[in-house]
Amino acid sequence: MKQLFITDVSPRDGLQNQALHLSTQDKRWLIEALSDSGIPRIEATSFVSPTGVPQMADAADLLAAVTGPASDKLCVLVPNSKGLFRAQDAGAREICVVLSATETMNQRNIRMGMAQAVSACLDVLQQAQEAGLRTRAYVAVAFACPFEGQTSPDLVMQLSKQMADAGADEVVIADTIGAAHPSQVSNLMGDLINTMGADRLGLHLHDTRGLGLANAWAAMQVGVNRFDSSAAGLGGCPFAPGAAGNLATEDLAWLAHESGYETGIDIPALLQVVEGLSMRLKKPLGGRSYAWLKQHFSKVSAEPHHALPGKQA
Ligand code: COA
Ligand code: ZN
């Protein structure tokens, strides 16, 4: 069966923009519950400025708190060398650097111009590799930038190649503000697959304009099989105006299972994570399919001799 490898980014992308700050213990619950639902990799937190993103100030404490199988599945975002050192000290084994594809977004996000951001990312990748860490390199605002409009696909190709040549284990193309449409996605991801193959290529989608699943499907059609998504569709970037929630993990997992892909995710268990998140963040949450999925799986589990939840697809 075809596999789709999903990284859930809700503890980082999801929580970094929430007015209500979850406690370290609640974040630990989220990460361990995501892991128990079968999510193979989780972006746990970011080692960024606690003044810039106070929601992530407990990054080191959080890594220390997570135990069990979840602790082998974590990656963390680092914006610069200082973040890498902090992450290493805290025992991180996989880091993500963020390079934006426009000058202004780099300035807003990590306070560096493009040239400086490229060289800082290359330095961090090299330092991380020397320390034996796995690495992911985001190419952010890869389709459109909230400050500069449409992004040049040629530039995204060039930056992706630079990150791949620098040995990034995965290059993740990010539609940071959820502005891409399916033909753009299939063109760019198809070109990238032709140059670097699918094994090291990921796609990070937001669902701002309702095209998250359509974009995921377009990417799947050209062979992309690694995606970032967020439980409950929680997400957004404090430095990118207009960025709404990420593509919801429950929506993507449902699409994948219905289309004959294996994800390892138990959807009913994931729905319980969404419910727990909703309770902790004190608001109704959930992807586009959430209400229907809940009803569907509660009926399935009420039937005698039902198939194992999440396994029938
Ligand atoms: N972690 C913690 N503190 C950090 C840090 C990091 N990774 N990088 C810098 N700092 C601290 C510095 O030590 C300094 O502290 P001080 O004022 O107590 O001396 C302060 O931040 C300013 O340092 P400077 O190097 O001038 O950084 P900056 O002001 O240019 O900010 C970032 C750079 C990257 C730290 C900041 O822009 C940031 O955290 N951005 C967050 C990006 C993000 O999370 N985006 C969303 C995800 S894509
Ligand atoms: Zn994002």
mmCIF file with all atom_site columns, N, CA and C and ligand atoms in Angstrom, residues 12-13 16 43 46-53 56 77-86 97-100 105-112 138 140 176 204 236-240, ligand 1:
data_model
loop_
_atom_site.group_PDB
_atom_site.id
_atom_site.type_symbol
_atom_site.label_atom_id
_atom_site.label_alt_id
_atom_site.label_comp_id
_atom_site.label_asym_id
_atom_site.label_entity_id
_atom_site.label_seq_id
_atom_site.pdbx_PDB_ins_code
_atom_site.Cartn_x
_atom_site.Cartn_y
_atom_site.Cartn_z
_atom_site.occupancy
_atom_site.B_iso_or_equiv
_atom_site.pdbx_formal_charge
_atom_site.auth_seq_id
_atom_site.auth_comp_id
_atom_site.auth_asym_id
_atom_site.auth_atom_id
_atom_site.pdbx_PDB_model_num
ATOM   1   N N   . ARG A 1 12  ? 3.731  23.201 17.672 1.00 0.00 ? 12  ARG A N   1
ATOM   2   C CA  . ARG A 1 12  ? 4.551  24.383 17.346 1.00 0.00 ? 12  ARG A CA  1
ATOM   3   C C   . ARG A 1 12  ? 3.726  25.391 16.517 1.00 0.00 ? 12  ARG A C   1
ATOM   4   N N   . ASP A 1 13  ? 3.412  25.052 15.276 1.00 0.00 ? 13  ASP A N   1
ATOM   5   C CA  . ASP A 1 13  ? 2.701  26.001 14.404 1.00 0.00 ? 13  ASP A CA  1
ATOM   6   C C   . ASP A 1 13  ? 1.323  26.322 14.988 1.00 0.00 ? 13  ASP A C   1
ATOM   7   N N   . GLN A 1 16  ? 1.787  28.421 18.594 1.00 0.00 ? 16  GLN A N   1
ATOM   8   C CA  . GLN A 1 16  ? 2.601  29.639 18.656 1.00 0.00 ? 16  GLN A CA  1
ATOM   9   C C   . GLN A 1 16  ? 1.770  30.910 18.496 1.00 0.00 ? 16  GLN A C   1
ATOM   10  N N   . GLU A 1 43  ? 6.223  18.080 15.322 1.00 0.00 ? 43  GLU A N   1
ATOM   11  C CA  . GLU A 1 43  ? 7.048  19.272 15.545 1.00 0.00 ? 43  GLU A CA  1
ATOM   12  C C   . GLU A 1 43  ? 6.640  19.839 16.895 1.00 0.00 ? 43  GLU A C   1
ATOM   13  N N   . SER A 1 46  ? 9.539  25.397 19.377 1.00 0.00 ? 46  SER A N   1
ATOM   14  C CA  . SER A 1 46  ? 10.605 26.129 18.693 1.00 0.00 ? 46  SER A CA  1
ATOM   15  C C   . SER A 1 46  ? 11.490 26.806 19.725 1.00 0.00 ? 46  SER A C   1
ATOM   16  N N   . PHE A 1 47  ? 12.778 26.827 19.430 1.00 0.00 ? 47  PHE A N   1
ATOM   17  C CA  . PHE A 1 47  ? 13.751 27.500 20.308 1.00 0.00 ? 47  PHE A CA  1
ATOM   18  C C   . PHE A 1 47  ? 13.996 28.887 19.734 1.00 0.00 ? 47  PHE A C   1
ATOM   19  N N   . VAL A 1 48  ? 12.996 29.725 19.899 1.00 0.00 ? 48  VAL A N   1
ATOM   20  C CA  . VAL A 1 48  ? 13.029 31.091 19.353 1.00 0.00 ? 48  VAL A CA  1
ATOM   21  C C   . VAL A 1 48  ? 13.071 32.079 20.520 1.00 0.00 ? 48  VAL A C   1
ATOM   22  N N   . SER A 1 49  ? 13.025 33.365 20.197 1.00 0.00 ? 49  SER A N   1
ATOM   23  C CA  . SER A 1 49  ? 13.086 34.353 21.268 1.00 0.00 ? 49  SER A CA  1
ATOM   24  C C   . SER A 1 49  ? 11.822 34.286 22.128 1.00 0.00 ? 49  SER A C   1
ATOM   25  N N   . PRO A 1 50  ? 11.973 34.151 23.442 1.00 0.00 ? 50  PRO A N   1
ATOM   26  C CA  . PRO A 1 50  ? 10.779 34.096 24.302 1.00 0.00 ? 50  PRO A CA  1
ATOM   27  C C   . PRO A 1 50  ? 10.030 35.428 24.311 1.00 0.00 ? 50  PRO A C   1
ATOM   28  N N   . THR A 1 51  ? 10.710 36.502 23.934 1.00 0.00 ? 51  THR A N   1
ATOM   29  C CA  . THR A 1 51  ? 10.011 37.781 23.821 1.00 0.00 ? 51  THR A CA  1
ATOM   30  C C   . THR A 1 51  ? 9.170  37.788 22.548 1.00 0.00 ? 51  THR A C   1
ATOM   31  N N   . GLY A 1 52  ? 9.756  37.268 21.450 1.00 0.00 ? 52  GLY A N   1
ATOM   32  C CA  . GLY A 1 52  ? 9.042  37.245 20.172 1.00 0.00 ? 52  GLY A CA  1
ATOM   33  C C   . GLY A 1 52  ? 7.858  36.290 20.194 1.00 0.00 ? 52  GLY A C   1
ATOM   34  N N   . VAL A 1 53  ? 8.068  35.097 20.754 1.00 0.00 ? 53  VAL A N   1
ATOM   35  C CA  . VAL A 1 53  ? 7.015  34.075 20.774 1.00 0.00 ? 53  VAL A CA  1
ATOM   36  C C   . VAL A 1 53  ? 6.920  33.491 22.192 1.00 0.00 ? 53  VAL A C   1
ATOM   37  N N   . MET A 1 56  ? 6.291  29.759 23.207 1.00 0.00 ? 56  MET A N   1
ATOM   38  C CA  . MET A 1 56  ? 7.289  28.691 23.058 1.00 0.00 ? 56  MET A CA  1
ATOM   39  C C   . MET A 1 56  ? 8.417  28.822 24.091 1.00 0.00 ? 56  MET A C   1
ATOM   40  N N   . LEU A 1 77  ? 11.850 23.548 15.858 1.00 0.00 ? 77  LEU A N   1
ATOM   41  C CA  . LEU A 1 77  ? 12.268 24.614 14.954 1.00 0.00 ? 77  LEU A CA  1
ATOM   42  C C   . LEU A 1 77  ? 13.332 25.483 15.627 1.00 0.00 ? 77  LEU A C   1
ATOM   43  N N   . VAL A 1 78  ? 14.367 25.823 14.869 1.00 0.00 ? 78  VAL A N   1
ATOM   44  C CA  . VAL A 1 78  ? 15.387 26.756 15.385 1.00 0.00 ? 78  VAL A CA  1
ATOM   45  C C   . VAL A 1 78  ? 15.600 27.862 14.355 1.00 0.00 ? 78  VAL A C   1
ATOM   46  N N   . PRO A 1 79  ? 15.597 29.134 14.784 1.00 0.00 ? 79  PRO A N   1
ATOM   47  C CA  . PRO A 1 79  ? 15.710 30.222 13.810 1.00 0.00 ? 79  PRO A CA  1
ATOM   48  C C   . PRO A 1 79  ? 17.158 30.647 13.545 1.00 0.00 ? 79  PRO A C   1
ATOM   49  N N   . ASN A 1 80  ? 18.091 30.210 14.403 1.00 0.00 ? 80  ASN A N   1
ATOM   50  C CA  . ASN A 1 80  ? 19.481 30.686 14.297 1.00 0.00 ? 80  ASN A CA  1
ATOM   51  C C   . ASN A 1 80  ? 20.380 29.772 15.136 1.00 0.00 ? 80  ASN A C   1
ATOM   52  N N   . SER A 1 81  ? 21.679 30.083 15.169 1.00 0.00 ? 81  SER A N   1
ATOM   53  C CA  . SER A 1 81  ? 22.625 29.227 15.907 1.00 0.00 ? 81  SER A CA  1
ATOM   54  C C   . SER A 1 81  ? 22.298 29.164 17.387 1.00 0.00 ? 81  SER A C   1
ATOM   55  N N   . LYS A 1 82  ? 21.858 30.301 17.927 1.00 0.00 ? 82  LYS A N   1
ATOM   56  C CA  . LYS A 1 82  ? 21.517 30.279 19.356 1.00 0.00 ? 82  LYS A CA  1
ATOM   57  C C   . LYS A 1 82  ? 20.400 29.261 19.626 1.00 0.00 ? 82  LYS A C   1
ATOM   58  N N   . GLY A 1 83  ? 19.413 29.239 18.720 1.00 0.00 ? 83  GLY A N   1
ATOM   59  C CA  . GLY A 1 83  ? 18.324 28.277 18.860 1.00 0.00 ? 83  GLY A CA  1
ATOM   60  C C   . GLY A 1 83  ? 18.843 26.847 18.760 1.00 0.00 ? 83  GLY A C   1
ATOM   61  N N   . LEU A 1 84  ? 19.802 26.626 17.851 1.00 0.00 ? 84  LEU A N   1
ATOM   62  C CA  . LEU A 1 84  ? 20.362 25.277 17.703 1.00 0.00 ? 84  LEU A CA  1
ATOM   63  C C   . LEU A 1 84  ? 21.065 24.855 18.990 1.00 0.00 ? 84  LEU A C   1
ATOM   64  N N   . PHE A 1 85  ? 21.864 25.759 19.570 1.00 0.00 ? 85  PHE A N   1
ATOM   65  C CA  . PHE A 1 85  ? 22.577 25.389 20.805 1.00 0.00 ? 85  PHE A CA  1
ATOM   66  C C   . PHE A 1 85  ? 21.585 25.072 21.914 1.00 0.00 ? 85  PHE A C   1
ATOM   67  N N   . ARG A 1 86  ? 20.561 25.896 22.020 1.00 0.00 ? 86  ARG A N   1
ATOM   68  C CA  . ARG A 1 86  ? 19.541 25.637 23.056 1.00 0.00 ? 86  ARG A CA  1
ATOM   69  C C   . ARG A 1 86  ? 18.867 24.279 22.820 1.00 0.00 ? 86  ARG A C   1
ATOM   70  N N   . VAL A 1 97  ? 15.196 24.334 10.186 1.00 0.00 ? 97  VAL A N   1
ATOM   71  C CA  . VAL A 1 97  ? 15.548 25.737 9.965  1.00 0.00 ? 97  VAL A CA  1
ATOM   72  C C   . VAL A 1 97  ? 14.482 26.360 9.064  1.00 0.00 ? 97  VAL A C   1
ATOM   73  N N   . VAL A 1 98  ? 14.367 27.688 9.128  1.00 0.00 ? 98  VAL A N   1
ATOM   74  C CA  . VAL A 1 98  ? 13.350 28.354 8.301  1.00 0.00 ? 98  VAL A CA  1
ATOM   75  C C   . VAL A 1 98  ? 13.976 29.423 7.439  1.00 0.00 ? 98  VAL A C   1
ATOM   76  N N   . LEU A 1 99  ? 13.923 29.189 6.143  1.00 0.00 ? 99  LEU A N   1
ATOM   77  C CA  . LEU A 1 99  ? 14.398 30.173 5.184  1.00 0.00 ? 99  LEU A CA  1
ATOM   78  C C   . LEU A 1 99  ? 13.175 30.646 4.417  1.00 0.00 ? 99  LEU A C   1
ATOM   79  N N   . SER A 1 100 ? 12.934 31.944 4.403  1.00 0.00 ? 100 SER A N   1
ATOM   80  C CA  . SER A 1 100 ? 11.783 32.426 3.625  1.00 0.00 ? 100 SER A CA  1
ATOM   81  C C   . SER A 1 100 ? 12.239 32.776 2.216  1.00 0.00 ? 100 SER A C   1
ATOM   82  N N   . MET A 1 105 ? 9.967  38.745 4.216  1.00 0.00 ? 105 MET A N   1
ATOM   83  C CA  . MET A 1 105 ? 9.545  37.734 5.196  1.00 0.00 ? 105 MET A CA  1
ATOM   84  C C   . MET A 1 105 ? 10.720 37.290 6.055  1.00 0.00 ? 105 MET A C   1
ATOM   85  N N   . ASN A 1 106 ? 11.917 37.175 5.457  1.00 0.00 ? 106 ASN A N   1
ATOM   86  C CA  . ASN A 1 106 ? 13.088 36.846 6.280  1.00 0.00 ? 106 ASN A CA  1
ATOM   87  C C   . ASN A 1 106 ? 13.319 37.920 7.334  1.00 0.00 ? 106 ASN A C   1
ATOM   88  N N   . GLN A 1 107 ? 13.184 39.171 6.906  1.00 0.00 ? 107 GLN A N   1
ATOM   89  C CA  . GLN A 1 107 ? 13.374 40.278 7.856  1.00 0.00 ? 107 GLN A CA  1
ATOM   90  C C   . GLN A 1 107 ? 12.380 40.187 9.003  1.00 0.00 ? 107 GLN A C   1
ATOM   91  N N   . ARG A 1 108 ? 11.104 39.997 8.651  1.00 0.00 ? 108 ARG A N   1
ATOM   92  C CA  . ARG A 1 108 ? 10.062 39.988 9.687  1.00 0.00 ? 108 ARG A CA  1
ATOM   93  C C   . ARG A 1 108 ? 10.198 38.794 10.614 1.00 0.00 ? 108 ARG A C   1
ATOM   94  N N   . ASN A 1 109 ? 10.579 37.660 10.032 1.00 0.00 ? 109 ASN A N   1
ATOM   95  C CA  . ASN A 1 109 ? 10.558 36.425 10.811 1.00 0.00 ? 109 ASN A CA  1
ATOM   96  C C   . ASN A 1 109 ? 11.819 36.233 11.647 1.00 0.00 ? 109 ASN A C   1
ATOM   97  N N   . ILE A 1 110 ? 12.974 36.422 11.001 1.00 0.00 ? 110 ILE A N   1
ATOM   98  C CA  . ILE A 1 110 ? 14.210 36.145 11.755 1.00 0.00 ? 110 ILE A CA  1
ATOM   99  C C   . ILE A 1 110 ? 15.170 37.332 11.752 1.00 0.00 ? 110 ILE A C   1
ATOM   100 N N   . ARG A 1 111 ? 14.659 38.475 11.293 1.00 0.00 ? 111 ARG A N   1
ATOM   101 C CA  . ARG A 1 111 ? 15.435 39.723 11.294 1.00 0.00 ? 111 ARG A CA  1
ATOM   102 C C   . ARG A 1 111 ? 16.751 39.604 10.542 1.00 0.00 ? 111 ARG A C   1
ATOM   103 N N   . MET A 1 112 ? 16.711 38.937 9.406  1.00 0.00 ? 112 MET A N   1
ATOM   104 C CA  . MET A 1 112 ? 17.881 38.851 8.517  1.00 0.00 ? 112 MET A CA  1
ATOM   105 C C   . MET A 1 112 ? 17.398 39.086 7.102  1.00 0.00 ? 112 MET A C   1
ATOM   106 N N   . TYR A 1 138 ? 12.849 24.344 6.019  1.00 0.00 ? 138 TYR A N   1
ATOM   107 C CA  . TYR A 1 138 ? 11.631 24.923 5.450  1.00 0.00 ? 138 TYR A CA  1
ATOM   108 C C   . TYR A 1 138 ? 11.999 25.984 4.427  1.00 0.00 ? 138 TYR A C   1
ATOM   109 N N   . ALA A 1 140 ? 9.914  28.865 3.360  1.00 0.00 ? 140 ALA A N   1
ATOM   110 C CA  . ALA A 1 140 ? 8.623  29.461 3.733  1.00 0.00 ? 140 ALA A CA  1
ATOM   111 C C   . ALA A 1 140 ? 8.153  30.465 2.682  1.00 0.00 ? 140 ALA A C   1
ATOM   112 N N   . THR A 1 176 ? 2.996  29.194 3.713  1.00 0.00 ? 176 THR A N   1
ATOM   113 C CA  . THR A 1 176 ? 2.859  29.778 5.054  1.00 0.00 ? 176 THR A CA  1
ATOM   114 C C   . THR A 1 176 ? 1.527  30.482 5.285  1.00 0.00 ? 176 THR A C   1
ATOM   115 N N   . HIS A 1 204 ? 4.155  21.692 3.343  1.00 0.00 ? 204 HIS A N   1
ATOM   116 C CA  . HIS A 1 204 ? 3.532  22.226 4.572  1.00 0.00 ? 204 HIS A CA  1
ATOM   117 C C   . HIS A 1 204 ? 2.415  23.166 4.131  1.00 0.00 ? 204 HIS A C   1
ATOM   118 N N   . GLY A 1 236 ? -0.846 29.034 12.455 1.00 0.00 ? 236 GLY A N   1
ATOM   119 C CA  . GLY A 1 236 ? -0.711 30.417 12.009 1.00 0.00 ? 236 GLY A CA  1
ATOM   120 C C   . GLY A 1 236 ? 0.597  30.969 12.490 1.00 0.00 ? 236 GLY A C   1
ATOM   121 N N   . CYS A 1 237 ? 1.090  31.972 11.772 1.00 0.00 ? 237 CYS A N   1
ATOM   122 C CA  . CYS A 1 237 ? 2.388  32.531 12.124 1.00 0.00 ? 237 CYS A CA  1
ATOM   123 C C   . CYS A 1 237 ? 2.209  33.949 12.628 1.00 0.00 ? 237 CYS A C   1
ATOM   124 N N   . PRO A 1 238 ? 2.748  34.257 13.822 1.00 0.00 ? 238 PRO A N   1
ATOM   125 C CA  . PRO A 1 238 ? 2.589  35.614 14.359 1.00 0.00 ? 238 PRO A CA  1
ATOM   126 C C   . PRO A 1 238 ? 3.253  36.675 13.483 1.00 0.00 ? 238 PRO A C   1
ATOM   127 N N   . PHE A 1 239 ? 4.181  36.258 12.587 1.00 0.00 ? 239 PHE A N   1
ATOM   128 C CA  . PHE A 1 239 ? 4.915  37.227 11.776 1.00 0.00 ? 239 PHE A CA  1
ATOM   129 C C   . PHE A 1 239 ? 4.426  37.283 10.335 1.00 0.00 ? 239 PHE A C   1
ATOM   130 N N   . ALA A 1 240 ? 3.411  36.496 10.007 1.00 0.00 ? 240 ALA A N   1
ATOM   131 C CA  . ALA A 1 240 ? 2.898  36.486 8.628  1.00 0.00 ? 240 ALA A CA  1
ATOM   132 C C   . ALA A 1 240 ? 1.404  36.799 8.667  1.00 0.00 ? 240 ALA A C   1
HETATM 133 N N1  . COA B 2 .   ? 16.340 31.772 21.422 1.00 0.00 ? 1   COA B N1  1
HETATM 134 C C1  . COA B 2 .   ? 16.243 32.584 22.479 1.00 0.00 ? 1   COA B C1  1
HETATM 135 N N2  . COA B 2 .   ? 16.687 33.839 22.482 1.00 0.00 ? 1   COA B N2  1
HETATM 136 C C2  . COA B 2 .   ? 17.267 34.276 21.342 1.00 0.00 ? 1   COA B C2  1
HETATM 137 C C3  . COA B 2 .   ? 17.410 33.483 20.206 1.00 0.00 ? 1   COA B C3  1
HETATM 138 C C4  . COA B 2 .   ? 16.904 32.164 20.271 1.00 0.00 ? 1   COA B C4  1
HETATM 139 N N3  . COA B 2 .   ? 16.972 31.343 19.236 1.00 0.00 ? 1   COA B N3  1
HETATM 140 N N4  . COA B 2 .   ? 18.022 34.204 19.261 1.00 0.00 ? 1   COA B N4  1
HETATM 141 C C5  . COA B 2 .   ? 18.270 35.422 19.770 1.00 0.00 ? 1   COA B C5  1
HETATM 142 N N5  . COA B 2 .   ? 17.813 35.460 21.024 1.00 0.00 ? 1   COA B N5  1
HETATM 143 C C6  . COA B 2 .   ? 17.869 36.576 21.972 1.00 0.00 ? 1   COA B C6  1
HETATM 144 C C7  . COA B 2 .   ? 19.249 37.185 22.081 1.00 0.00 ? 1   COA B C7  1
HETATM 145 O O1  . COA B 2 .   ? 20.031 36.482 23.000 1.00 0.00 ? 1   COA B O1  1
HETATM 146 C C8  . COA B 2 .   ? 18.924 38.567 22.554 1.00 0.00 ? 1   COA B C8  1
HETATM 147 O O2  . COA B 2 .   ? 18.611 38.534 23.922 1.00 0.00 ? 1   COA B O2  1
HETATM 148 P P1  . COA B 2 .   ? 18.955 39.769 24.881 1.00 0.00 ? 1   COA B P1  1
HETATM 149 O O3  . COA B 2 .   ? 18.159 40.923 24.347 1.00 0.00 ? 1   COA B O3  1
HETATM 150 O O4  . COA B 2 .   ? 18.511 39.297 26.212 1.00 0.00 ? 1   COA B O4  1
HETATM 151 O O5  . COA B 2 .   ? 20.428 39.970 24.741 1.00 0.00 ? 1   COA B O5  1
HETATM 152 C C9  . COA B 2 .   ? 17.639 38.876 21.824 1.00 0.00 ? 1   COA B C9  1
HETATM 153 O O6  . COA B 2 .   ? 17.048 37.623 21.481 1.00 0.00 ? 1   COA B O6  1
HETATM 154 C C10 . COA B 2 .   ? 17.891 39.661 20.551 1.00 0.00 ? 1   COA B C10 1
HETATM 155 O O7  . COA B 2 .   ? 18.927 38.998 19.832 1.00 0.00 ? 1   COA B O7  1
HETATM 156 P P2  . COA B 2 .   ? 19.181 39.239 18.299 1.00 0.00 ? 1   COA B P2  1
HETATM 157 O O8  . COA B 2 .   ? 20.270 38.365 17.812 1.00 0.00 ? 1   COA B O8  1
HETATM 158 O O9  . COA B 2 .   ? 19.325 40.737 18.073 1.00 0.00 ? 1   COA B O9  1
HETATM 159 O O10 . COA B 2 .   ? 17.874 38.655 17.713 1.00 0.00 ? 1   COA B O10 1
HETATM 160 P P3  . COA B 2 .   ? 16.725 39.413 16.993 1.00 0.00 ? 1   COA B P3  1
HETATM 161 O O11 . COA B 2 .   ? 16.099 40.442 17.821 1.00 0.00 ? 1   COA B O11 1
HETATM 162 O O12 . COA B 2 .   ? 17.277 39.773 15.680 1.00 0.00 ? 1   COA B O12 1
HETATM 163 O O13 . COA B 2 .   ? 15.652 38.209 16.870 1.00 0.00 ? 1   COA B O13 1
HETATM 164 C C11 . COA B 2 .   ? 15.035 35.929 16.500 1.00 0.00 ? 1   COA B C11 1
HETATM 165 C C12 . COA B 2 .   ? 15.962 37.056 16.144 1.00 0.00 ? 1   COA B C12 1
HETATM 166 C C13 . COA B 2 .   ? 15.179 34.858 15.448 1.00 0.00 ? 1   COA B C13 1
HETATM 167 C C14 . COA B 2 .   ? 15.428 35.355 17.849 1.00 0.00 ? 1   COA B C14 1
HETATM 168 C C15 . COA B 2 .   ? 13.601 36.394 16.603 1.00 0.00 ? 1   COA B C15 1
HETATM 169 O O14 . COA B 2 .   ? 13.310 37.135 15.470 1.00 0.00 ? 1   COA B O14 1
HETATM 170 C C16 . COA B 2 .   ? 12.642 35.240 16.731 1.00 0.00 ? 1   COA B C16 1
HETATM 171 O O15 . COA B 2 .   ? 12.616 34.528 17.728 1.00 0.00 ? 1   COA B O15 1
HETATM 172 N N6  . COA B 2 .   ? 11.795 35.031 15.741 1.00 0.00 ? 1   COA B N6  1
HETATM 173 C C17 . COA B 2 .   ? 10.810 33.993 15.846 1.00 0.00 ? 1   COA B C17 1
HETATM 174 C C18 . COA B 2 .   ? 10.575 33.375 14.535 1.00 0.00 ? 1   COA B C18 1
HETATM 175 C C19 . COA B 2 .   ? 9.415  32.426 14.613 1.00 0.00 ? 1   COA B C19 1
HETATM 176 O O16 . COA B 2 .   ? 9.215  31.713 15.570 1.00 0.00 ? 1   COA B O16 1
HETATM 177 N N7  . COA B 2 .   ? 8.608  32.420 13.558 1.00 0.00 ? 1   COA B N7  1
HETATM 178 C C20 . COA B 2 .   ? 7.508  31.550 13.476 1.00 0.00 ? 1   COA B C20 1
HETATM 179 C C21 . COA B 2 .   ? 7.881  30.241 12.908 1.00 0.00 ? 1   COA B C21 1
HETATM 180 S S1  . COA B 2 .   ? 8.372  30.248 11.239 1.00 0.00 ? 1   COA B S1  1
#
